Amino acid sequence: MQDTATSKIHKLEVTDDTLTSRGGLAFFVKYLESVGIVGLLLHKFAGIKKSIKGVSVRNLFLQVLYFFFDGTSRHLSYFDELQREEGYQAVVEMPAKQMASSHAMKRFFRAFAIFHAGSFRWVLKELFLWRLRREKMRVVMLTLDTMVMDNDEALQREGCDPTYKKVKGFQPLQLIWEGKIVDAIFRRGKRHSNYGHDVE
């Protein structure tokens, strides 16, 4: 089964035609190809699916990244709408048979567990090192800080603790470079910046 598009976008020009309201995604598609993030993800997660049937792991990752970047909807059911939209398929260069449904995405997300966090951190580290090599930085300034995630409104609050901001939630520890998170540890809400050995 073919899991890549038969026609690629090679040139972007001005036109009076409207392919889709999400035409800007074409730039993001090309950006993802150039940075090689999918190759890094596949290096760690190629075997995450139990079956080779259906949408390939590569295309599931791509569609998740496009979904996050697009931001039109935060609901998984939106994948069902995208699956039917030919203009969207053309912009993201995805064959119709490889467009994921909301059910396929739910199964994909359920395949991940907390022990996969180390693999995601490895991907972030590799992208960070790639960027540093590309920028040829003489000095690298990093910030280590926590971010309170408010979970007060959630119906299920497993793992939430009161935080210093008087909300129940989580408090991940993040390593930040030029406004971008380059590493993170997901933690309970009561864990402050210097908690235990997290900083090490």
XYZ file of N, CA and C in Angstrom, residues 75-84 99-110:
66
model
N -10.242 19.089 19.145
C -10.996 17.854 19.347
C -10.541 16.777 18.368
N -10.364 15.555 18.880
C -9.939 14.455 18.012
C -10.961 14.153 16.928
N -12.221 14.445 17.185
C -13.256 14.195 16.172
C -13.005 15.013 14.898
N -12.181 16.050 15.001
C -11.856 16.886 13.843
C -11.102 16.099 12.769
N -10.414 15.022 13.169
C -9.720 14.190 12.183
C -10.703 13.579 11.186
N -11.944 13.325 11.617
C -12.959 12.788 10.702
C -13.298 13.801 9.610
N -13.350 15.092 9.981
C -13.605 16.143 8.986
C -12.428 16.261 8.010
N -11.219 16.243 8.556
C -10.026 16.369 7.711
C -9.897 15.195 6.753
N -10.342 14.027 7.194
C -10.268 12.822 6.372
C -11.071 12.973 5.081
N -12.134 13.766 5.134
C -13.012 13.946 3.968
C -12.640 15.161 3.117
N -5.239 9.031 5.285
C -5.801 10.025 6.203
C -6.423 9.295 7.392
N -6.029 9.686 8.594
C -6.467 8.993 9.807
C -7.826 9.487 10.286
N -8.636 8.565 10.773
C -9.911 8.911 11.405
C -9.649 9.233 12.877
N -10.657 9.754 13.552
C -10.517 10.035 14.983
C -10.271 8.745 15.759
N -10.878 7.648 15.321
C -10.691 6.367 16.012
C -9.258 5.864 15.848
N -8.690 6.045 14.664
C -7.296 5.650 14.437
C -6.359 6.469 15.321
N -6.649 7.764 15.461
C -5.821 8.623 16.306
C -5.942 8.238 17.776
N -7.151 7.898 18.218
C -7.324 7.470 19.610
C -6.511 6.212 19.885
N -6.548 5.260 18.961
C -5.751 4.034 19.133
C -4.255 4.365 19.162
N -3.845 5.287 18.300
C -2.440 5.692 18.242
C -2.005 6.318 19.564
N -2.801 7.245 20.092
C -2.454 7.899 21.355
C -2.457 6.912 22.520
N -3.369 5.947 22.496
C -3.429 4.952 23.575
C -2.201 4.041 23.588
